[in-house]
């Protein structure tokens, strides 16, 4: 092979490697590898005009008198060596000298949600963004009318649903405020009514009636429980009165028994009464005291029961109020989040109504997802695809466009 020819081949390889310079450091580590659809020019030194062939679906080129030679996945040097080996193996020449150069790269394919999907010629430096451009993606077009209409319909549906959620939460806030204020009805203040984006499109009367039912039922249950506690306390207090009366009687019995015992002791000391009668008087006095102690213990237990019932009633009322305050705070936070989401949806709706792809891609209104397939093994790997991601010949780009999900907490 001549020195001049060797130099030409090196220039060709450098030019091809330059195509990959925008892909990343990994691509620069090795030269361009051929894929199906690449149109290559094959020149054999001393054999006249070069041959222009396309690498077919099998990854081969068809050469006269040689047959199919697999070039898929080979760099230029390896492709030249493969062709030279095939020529020599066919017995046509001894030590042939071949050069291979790419004269037209395999086209790329753009599919999915673009205005003009199809196959497009590859050019060095091509990116996903430029592929969108050649497939109809411009600031005045880019996304098909169907996709825009679909996205707009989704946003409009979300707006209606969120408007209803805002109204429902607003009425819930009004009910909790009425509960805490011991009001009898649930009404919306002018400020609350104005905070509902489209009040005419929601059944406010039905929502208010439902919340009023909840308020009435909650108060009914509370009233029943409080009435039970009041009845229980009243019953125990009545028992306490009975115990007090019985204790008074027991104290009279104790006094009488003590008097009898003193008399019995005096008579025994004077020898006028037997020991058995004294023992009987002592037993009667002890029994009277024991009965009084039992009645006192019962009275103390009744007082403890009243205290427990009153504590449970107080705790119930405190817990009920604390829960209402907690629910009110949560409802207000949820209401703020819904209003924020509604505002974002209105922004989406405005952007979609304009139909500008440039505006859509730079906003949160539309979510554009890319998926890349390639005949090259290991590509695209784990990189994150964006409009700036470089493409290579033979790549297929899938574009999917939809309404972006809203993070109302953010």
Short mmCIF file of C-alpha atoms in Angstrom, two decimals:
data_model
loop_
_atom_site.label_atom_id
_atom_site.label_comp_id
_atom_site.label_asym_id
_atom_site.label_seq_id
_atom_site.Cartn_x
_atom_site.Cartn_y
_atom_site.Cartn_z
CA UNK A 1 0.00 0.00 0.00
CA UNK A 2 1.40 3.41 -0.93
CA UNK A 3 2.30 6.09 1.65
CA UNK A 4 -0.23 8.49 0.06
CA UNK A 5 -3.00 5.92 0.34
CA UNK A 6 -2.20 5.23 3.97
CA UNK A 7 -2.43 8.94 4.72
CA UNK A 8 -5.81 9.17 3.00
CA UNK A 9 -7.15 6.33 5.07
CA UNK A 10 -6.05 8.00 8.29
CA UNK A 11 -7.83 11.21 7.28
CA UNK A 12 -11.01 9.24 6.59
CA UNK A 13 -10.91 7.57 10.02
CA UNK A 14 -10.33 10.90 11.77
CA UNK A 15 -13.33 12.41 10.02
CA UNK A 16 -15.55 9.53 11.05
CA UNK A 17 -14.33 9.63 14.66
CA UNK A 18 -15.18 13.34 14.75
CA UNK A 19 -18.81 12.41 14.25
CA UNK A 20 -18.74 10.76 17.63
CA UNK A 21 -17.03 13.60 19.45
CA UNK A 22 -20.28 14.95 20.83
CA UNK A 23 -21.42 11.60 22.24
CA UNK A 24 -19.01 11.44 25.15
CA UNK A 25 -15.63 10.29 26.30
CA UNK A 26 -16.64 6.64 25.86
CA UNK A 27 -17.31 7.11 22.14
CA UNK A 28 -13.99 8.87 21.58
CA UNK A 29 -12.16 5.80 22.86
CA UNK A 30 -12.97 3.90 19.65
CA UNK A 31 -13.70 4.78 16.01
CA UNK A 32 -17.04 4.67 14.26
CA UNK A 33 -18.49 1.20 13.68
CA UNK A 34 -20.57 0.39 10.64
CA UNK A 35 -24.26 -0.46 10.85
CA UNK A 36 -26.97 -1.57 8.46
CA UNK A 37 -27.95 1.18 6.07
CA UNK A 38 -24.51 2.79 5.86
CA UNK A 39 -23.52 3.45 2.24
CA UNK A 40 -19.83 2.81 1.83
CA UNK A 41 -17.34 3.26 -0.98
CA UNK A 42 -14.86 0.41 -1.47
CA UNK A 43 -11.72 1.05 -3.47
CA UNK A 44 -9.16 -1.60 -4.40
CA UNK A 45 -5.78 -0.23 -5.45
CA UNK A 46 -5.12 -0.85 -9.12
CA UNK A 47 -8.66 -2.10 -9.85
CA UNK A 48 -10.35 0.86 -11.48
CA UNK A 49 -13.42 2.68 -10.21
CA UNK A 50 -14.55 2.14 -6.60
CA UNK A 51 -17.71 0.26 -5.70
CA UNK A 52 -20.52 1.93 -3.77
CA UNK A 53 -22.60 -0.54 -1.75
CA UNK A 54 -25.05 -0.43 1.16
CA UNK A 55 -24.66 -2.62 4.23
CA UNK A 56 -27.79 -4.76 4.10
CA UNK A 57 -30.04 -6.05 6.87
CA UNK A 58 -27.69 -8.97 7.42
CA UNK A 59 -24.87 -6.56 8.09
CA UNK A 60 -23.10 -7.55 4.86
CA UNK A 61 -22.03 -5.94 1.61
CA UNK A 62 -22.24 -7.85 -1.66
CA UNK A 63 -19.09 -7.72 -3.81
CA UNK A 64 -18.73 -9.06 -7.33
CA UNK A 65 -16.83 -12.37 -7.49
CA UNK A 66 -16.50 -12.32 -3.69
CA UNK A 67 -20.03 -12.56 -2.30
CA UNK A 68 -21.23 -11.34 1.04
CA UNK A 69 -18.75 -9.82 3.48
CA UNK A 70 -19.93 -8.97 7.01
CA UNK A 71 -19.05 -5.39 7.94
CA UNK A 72 -21.62 -4.72 10.67
CA UNK A 73 -20.00 -3.63 13.90
CA UNK A 74 -16.54 -3.19 12.34
CA UNK A 75 -14.52 0.00 12.34
CA UNK A 76 -12.92 1.16 9.08
CA UNK A 77 -9.61 -0.59 9.57
CA UNK A 78 -11.30 -3.85 10.50
CA UNK A 79 -13.70 -3.53 7.53
CA UNK A 80 -10.83 -3.05 5.11
CA UNK A 81 -9.00 -6.05 6.57
CA UNK A 82 -12.16 -8.16 6.31
CA UNK A 83 -12.68 -7.29 2.63
CA UNK A 84 -9.00 -7.88 1.84
CA UNK A 85 -9.19 -11.29 3.51
CA UNK A 86 -12.35 -12.17 1.54
CA UNK A 87 -10.72 -11.15 -1.80
CA UNK A 88 -7.61 -13.15 -1.03
CA UNK A 89 -9.69 -16.12 0.16
CA UNK A 90 -11.63 -16.06 -3.13
CA UNK A 91 -8.30 -16.42 -4.98
CA UNK A 92 -8.73 -13.19 -6.89
CA UNK A 93 -5.62 -11.33 -5.68
CA UNK A 94 -2.64 -11.85 -3.47
CA UNK A 95 -2.15 -9.23 -0.76
CA UNK A 96 -4.92 -6.89 -2.03
CA UNK A 97 -5.05 -3.30 -0.80
CA UNK A 98 -8.53 -1.96 -0.04
CA UNK A 99 -9.86 1.32 1.37
CA UNK A 100 -13.34 1.82 2.82
CA UNK A 101 -15.06 5.14 3.45
CA UNK A 102 -18.59 6.10 4.42
CA UNK A 103 -20.25 8.30 1.84
CA UNK A 104 -23.71 8.28 3.38
CA UNK A 105 -24.62 7.27 6.90
CA UNK A 106 -27.55 5.06 7.79
CA UNK A 107 -30.67 7.17 8.31
CA UNK A 108 -32.28 7.69 11.67
CA UNK A 109 -35.92 6.93 12.37
CA UNK A 110 -38.15 9.23 14.41
CA UNK A 111 -41.45 7.77 15.59
CA UNK A 112 -44.20 8.60 18.04
CA UNK A 113 -45.71 11.96 18.87
CA UNK A 114 -44.14 14.15 16.20
CA UNK A 115 -45.71 15.96 13.27
CA UNK A 116 -43.91 14.01 10.53
CA UNK A 117 -42.55 10.65 11.73
CA UNK A 118 -40.31 8.73 9.37
CA UNK A 119 -36.72 8.08 8.20
CA UNK A 120 -34.35 11.03 7.96
CA UNK A 121 -30.77 11.40 6.70
CA UNK A 122 -28.15 11.49 9.42
CA UNK A 123 -25.72 14.38 9.63
CA UNK A 124 -22.71 14.80 11.93
CA UNK A 125 -23.61 16.46 15.21
CA UNK A 126 -27.22 15.37 15.03
CA UNK A 127 -29.03 15.39 18.40
CA UNK A 128 -32.47 14.44 19.63
CA UNK A 129 -33.42 18.11 19.41
CA UNK A 130 -32.37 18.39 15.77
CA UNK A 131 -34.15 15.11 15.02
CA UNK A 132 -37.33 16.67 16.42
CA UNK A 133 -36.73 19.61 14.12
CA UNK A 134 -36.42 17.57 10.94
CA UNK A 135 -39.46 15.50 11.92
CA UNK A 136 -41.70 18.55 12.13
CA UNK A 137 -40.75 19.76 15.58
CA UNK A 138 -40.56 23.52 15.44
CA UNK A 139 -41.77 26.30 17.63
CA UNK A 140 -44.92 26.55 15.58
CA UNK A 141 -45.54 22.85 15.12
CA UNK A 142 -43.73 19.97 16.76
CA UNK A 143 -46.51 18.14 18.53
CA UNK A 144 -49.38 16.69 16.57
CA UNK A 145 -52.75 18.35 16.93
CA UNK A 146 -54.14 15.09 18.26
CA UNK A 147 -51.59 15.03 21.07
CA UNK A 148 -52.22 18.67 21.97
CA UNK A 149 -55.99 18.13 21.94
CA UNK A 150 -55.61 15.01 24.06
CA UNK A 151 -53.39 16.84 26.55
CA UNK A 152 -55.77 19.79 26.64
CA UNK A 153 -58.73 17.48 27.31
CA UNK A 154 -56.83 15.84 30.16
CA UNK A 155 -56.03 19.20 31.72
CA UNK A 156 -59.64 20.35 31.37
CA UNK A 157 -60.80 17.17 33.10
CA UNK A 158 -58.27 17.72 35.88
CA UNK A 159 -59.44 21.33 36.25
CA UNK A 160 -63.06 20.23 36.70
CA UNK A 161 -62.09 17.54 39.21
CA UNK A 162 -59.84 19.91 41.15
CA UNK A 163 -62.52 22.62 41.18
CA UNK A 164 -64.91 20.09 42.74
CA UNK A 165 -62.25 19.06 45.29
CA UNK A 166 -61.67 22.72 46.19
CA UNK A 167 -65.41 23.22 46.71
CA UNK A 168 -65.71 20.05 48.81
CA UNK A 169 -62.75 21.03 51.00
CA UNK A 170 -64.06 24.58 51.36
CA UNK A 171 -67.42 23.28 52.60
CA UNK A 172 -65.62 20.83 54.91
CA UNK A 173 -63.66 23.74 56.41
CA UNK A 174 -66.93 25.63 56.93
CA UNK A 175 -68.46 22.64 58.72
CA UNK A 176 -65.46 22.24 61.06
CA UNK A 177 -65.49 25.95 61.82
CA UNK A 178 -69.23 25.71 62.59
CA UNK A 179 -68.59 22.77 64.91
CA UNK A 180 -65.88 24.62 66.83
CA UNK A 181 -68.09 27.71 67.07
CA UNK A 182 -71.12 25.63 68.25
CA UNK A 183 -73.09 26.97 65.27
CA UNK A 184 -76.25 25.18 64.18
CA UNK A 185 -75.79 25.50 60.40
CA UNK A 186 -73.01 25.25 57.80
CA UNK A 187 -72.65 28.35 55.64
CA UNK A 188 -69.97 29.73 53.36
CA UNK A 189 -68.59 33.19 53.96
CA UNK A 190 -68.20 35.50 50.94
CA UNK A 191 -64.43 34.92 51.11
CA UNK A 192 -64.85 31.14 51.07
CA UNK A 193 -67.29 31.31 48.19
CA UNK A 194 -64.91 33.53 46.22
CA UNK A 195 -62.07 31.03 46.76
CA UNK A 196 -63.91 28.39 44.69
CA UNK A 197 -62.71 28.91 41.08
CA UNK A 198 -66.01 28.06 39.36
CA UNK A 199 -68.71 27.72 42.04
CA UNK A 200 -71.51 27.54 39.47
CA UNK A 201 -70.14 24.23 38.13
CA UNK A 202 -70.34 22.36 41.46
CA UNK A 203 -73.39 21.24 43.50
CA UNK A 204 -72.78 23.57 46.44
CA UNK A 205 -76.22 23.03 47.97
CA UNK A 206 -75.69 19.27 47.98
CA UNK A 207 -72.22 19.62 49.47
CA UNK A 208 -73.52 21.94 52.20
CA UNK A 209 -76.41 19.58 52.97
CA UNK A 210 -74.01 16.63 53.29
CA UNK A 211 -71.68 18.52 55.63
CA UNK A 212 -74.67 19.68 57.68
CA UNK A 213 -75.78 16.05 58.05
CA UNK A 214 -72.27 15.18 59.25
CA UNK A 215 -72.38 18.05 61.76
CA UNK A 216 -75.85 17.08 63.05
CA UNK A 217 -74.95 13.40 63.33
CA UNK A 218 -71.69 14.15 65.14
CA UNK A 219 -73.49 16.40 67.58
CA UNK A 220 -76.24 13.81 68.03
CA UNK A 221 -73.73 11.13 68.94
CA UNK A 222 -71.97 13.51 71.31
CA UNK A 223 -75.27 14.51 72.91
CA UNK A 224 -76.21 10.86 73.44
CA UNK A 225 -72.85 10.06 75.04
CA UNK A 226 -72.97 13.14 77.27
CA UNK A 227 -76.53 12.24 78.29
CA UNK A 228 -75.39 8.74 79.25
CA UNK A 229 -72.58 10.14 81.35
CA UNK A 230 -74.99 12.62 82.98
CA UNK A 231 -77.42 9.83 83.77
CA UNK A 232 -74.66 7.65 85.17
CA UNK A 233 -73.37 10.48 87.36
CA UNK A 234 -76.91 11.30 88.53
CA UNK A 235 -77.53 7.65 89.45
CA UNK A 236 -74.32 7.40 91.42
CA UNK A 237 -75.04 10.69 93.20
CA UNK A 238 -78.43 9.26 94.25
CA UNK A 239 -76.65 6.19 95.56
CA UNK A 240 -74.31 8.47 97.47
CA UNK A 241 -77.30 10.05 99.25
CA UNK A 242 -78.61 6.63 100.19
CA UNK A 243 -75.17 5.65 101.50
CA UNK A 244 -75.02 8.85 103.54
CA UNK A 245 -78.41 8.14 105.09
CA UNK A 246 -77.48 4.56 105.87
CA UNK A 247 -74.18 5.71 107.33
CA UNK A 248 -76.11 8.12 109.62
CA UNK A 249 -78.30 5.24 110.75
CA UNK A 250 -75.24 3.04 111.24
CA UNK A 251 -73.64 5.72 113.38
CA UNK A 252 -76.78 5.79 115.59
CA UNK A 253 -76.60 2.00 115.85
CA UNK A 254 -72.93 2.27 116.82
CA UNK A 255 -73.80 4.86 119.48
CA UNK A 256 -76.54 2.66 120.93
CA UNK A 257 -74.33 -0.40 120.83
CA UNK A 258 -71.56 1.53 122.57
CA UNK A 259 -73.98 2.67 125.27
CA UNK A 260 -75.25 -0.87 125.77
CA UNK A 261 -71.69 -2.16 125.97
CA UNK A 262 -70.80 0.44 128.61
CA UNK A 263 -73.86 -0.53 130.65
CA UNK A 264 -73.02 -4.24 130.32
CA UNK A 265 -69.48 -3.62 131.55
CA UNK A 266 -70.75 -1.65 134.54
CA UNK A 267 -73.21 -4.37 135.50
CA UNK A 268 -70.56 -7.05 135.16
CA UNK A 269 -68.20 -5.13 137.39
CA UNK A 270 -70.92 -5.05 140.05
CA UNK A 271 -71.68 -8.71 139.46
CA UNK A 272 -75.12 -8.03 138.13
CA UNK A 273 -74.55 -9.44 134.61
CA UNK A 274 -73.00 -12.57 133.19
CA UNK A 275 -69.94 -12.62 130.91
CA UNK A 276 -71.97 -14.03 128.06
CA UNK A 277 -74.24 -10.99 127.99
CA UNK A 278 -71.20 -8.73 127.99
CA UNK A 279 -69.75 -10.67 125.04
CA UNK A 280 -73.03 -10.28 123.16
CA UNK A 281 -72.96 -6.52 123.67
CA UNK A 282 -69.35 -6.36 122.47
CA UNK A 283 -70.19 -8.34 119.34
CA UNK A 284 -73.17 -6.10 118.59
CA UNK A 285 -71.01 -3.00 118.90
CA UNK A 286 -68.28 -4.48 116.61
CA UNK A 287 -70.84 -5.49 113.99
CA UNK A 288 -72.28 -2.01 113.96
CA UNK A 289 -68.87 -0.48 113.39
CA UNK A 290 -68.07 -3.01 110.60
CA UNK A 291 -71.32 -2.20 108.83
CA UNK A 292 -70.56 1.51 109.05
CA UNK A 293 -67.13 0.93 107.53
CA UNK A 294 -68.67 -1.02 104.64
CA UNK A 295 -71.11 1.79 103.96
CA UNK A 296 -68.28 4.34 104.05
CA UNK A 297 -66.24 2.26 101.58
CA UNK A 298 -69.25 2.08 99.25
CA UNK A 299 -69.71 5.86 99.50
CA UNK A 300 -66.02 6.40 98.63
CA UNK A 301 -66.32 4.02 95.66
CA UNK A 302 -69.36 5.96 94.44
CA UNK A 303 -67.45 9.21 94.67
CA UNK A 304 -64.59 7.66 92.70
CA UNK A 305 -67.04 6.48 90.02
CA UNK A 306 -68.43 10.00 89.72
CA UNK A 307 -64.92 11.40 89.33
CA UNK A 308 -64.10 8.81 86.66
CA UNK A 309 -67.25 9.56 84.71
CA UNK A 310 -66.64 13.29 84.88
CA UNK A 311 -63.01 12.79 83.76
CA UNK A 312 -64.14 10.63 80.81
CA UNK A 313 -66.72 13.24 79.85
CA UNK A 314 -64.16 16.03 80.00
CA UNK A 315 -61.63 13.96 78.02
CA UNK A 316 -64.24 13.16 75.37
CA UNK A 317 -65.11 16.83 74.90
CA UNK A 318 -61.42 17.83 74.81
CA UNK A 319 -60.52 15.03 72.35
CA UNK A 320 -63.50 15.88 70.15
CA UNK A 321 -62.38 19.49 69.93
CA UNK A 322 -58.72 18.60 69.35
CA UNK A 323 -59.70 16.23 66.54
CA UNK A 324 -61.85 18.93 64.96
CA UNK A 325 -58.94 21.40 65.15
CA UNK A 326 -56.59 18.82 63.60
CA UNK A 327 -59.06 18.06 60.81
CA UNK A 328 -59.54 21.77 60.19
CA UNK A 329 -55.80 22.32 59.85
CA UNK A 330 -55.43 19.34 57.49
CA UNK A 331 -58.39 20.54 55.40
CA UNK A 332 -56.90 24.02 55.09
CA UNK A 333 -53.51 22.61 54.05
CA UNK A 334 -55.21 20.36 51.48
CA UNK A 335 -57.18 23.34 50.23
CA UNK A 336 -54.00 25.36 49.73
CA UNK A 337 -52.43 22.45 47.81
CA UNK A 338 -55.51 22.12 45.60
CA UNK A 339 -55.49 25.83 44.81
CA UNK A 340 -51.80 25.62 43.89
CA UNK A 341 -52.50 22.63 41.63
CA UNK A 342 -55.41 24.47 40.03
CA UNK A 343 -53.16 27.41 39.23
CA UNK A 344 -50.59 25.12 37.62
CA UNK A 345 -53.32 23.46 35.58
CA UNK A 346 -54.51 26.84 34.34
CA UNK A 347 -50.93 27.54 33.27
CA UNK A 348 -50.84 24.21 31.46
CA UNK A 349 -54.10 24.97 29.75
CA UNK A 350 -52.81 28.34 28.55
CA UNK A 351 -49.59 26.84 27.20
CA UNK A 352 -51.44 24.03 25.43
CA UNK A 353 -53.85 26.50 23.90
CA UNK A 354 -50.87 28.28 22.32
CA UNK A 355 -49.62 25.06 20.70
CA UNK A 356 -45.98 26.20 20.74
CA UNK A 357 -43.60 23.28 21.11
CA UNK A 358 -40.76 25.52 22.18
CA UNK A 359 -42.90 26.91 24.99
CA UNK A 360 -44.20 23.47 25.89
CA UNK A 361 -40.76 21.89 26.12
CA UNK A 362 -39.50 24.69 28.35
CA UNK A 363 -42.50 24.56 30.69
CA UNK A 364 -44.03 22.12 33.12
CA UNK A 365 -47.19 21.79 31.04
CA UNK A 366 -46.07 18.90 28.87
CA UNK A 367 -43.91 15.94 29.68
CA UNK A 368 -41.83 14.73 26.72
CA UNK A 369 -40.25 11.30 27.05
CA UNK A 370 -37.61 9.92 24.71
CA UNK A 371 -36.68 6.31 24.07
CA UNK A 372 -33.72 5.36 21.92
CA UNK A 373 -32.97 2.05 20.24
CA UNK A 374 -29.85 1.34 18.29
CA UNK A 375 -28.30 -1.53 16.31
CA UNK A 376 -25.18 -0.98 18.42
CA UNK A 377 -24.88 -3.19 21.46
CA UNK A 378 -24.97 -1.38 24.78
CA UNK A 379 -26.38 1.86 23.41
CA UNK A 380 -27.76 4.13 24.75
CA UNK A 381 -26.79 2.55 28.06
CA UNK A 382 -27.72 4.30 31.28
CA UNK A 383 -27.51 7.89 30.08
CA UNK A 384 -30.43 10.26 30.61
CA UNK A 385 -31.94 11.22 27.27
CA UNK A 386 -32.64 14.87 26.54
CA UNK A 387 -32.89 17.19 23.56
CA UNK A 388 -29.09 17.58 23.66
CA UNK A 389 -28.34 13.85 23.49
CA UNK A 390 -26.33 13.08 20.32
CA UNK A 391 -27.64 10.52 17.83
CA UNK A 392 -25.68 8.03 15.75
CA UNK A 393 -26.50 6.58 12.32
CA UNK A 394 -29.13 3.86 12.46
CA UNK A 395 -30.67 5.06 15.72
CA UNK A 396 -34.43 4.99 16.19
CA UNK A 397 -35.95 7.69 18.38
CA UNK A 398 -39.38 7.27 19.97
CA UNK A 399 -41.11 10.42 21.25
CA UNK A 400 -43.99 10.30 23.72
CA UNK A 401 -45.82 13.43 24.81
CA UNK A 402 -48.32 13.73 27.62
CA UNK A 403 -49.57 16.05 30.33
CA UNK A 404 -46.99 16.44 33.06
CA UNK A 405 -47.99 15.17 36.47
CA UNK A 406 -48.32 17.86 39.10
CA UNK A 407 -46.46 17.75 42.41
CA UNK A 408 -48.88 19.77 44.46
CA UNK A 409 -46.75 19.34 47.59
CA UNK A 410 -43.82 21.04 45.90
#
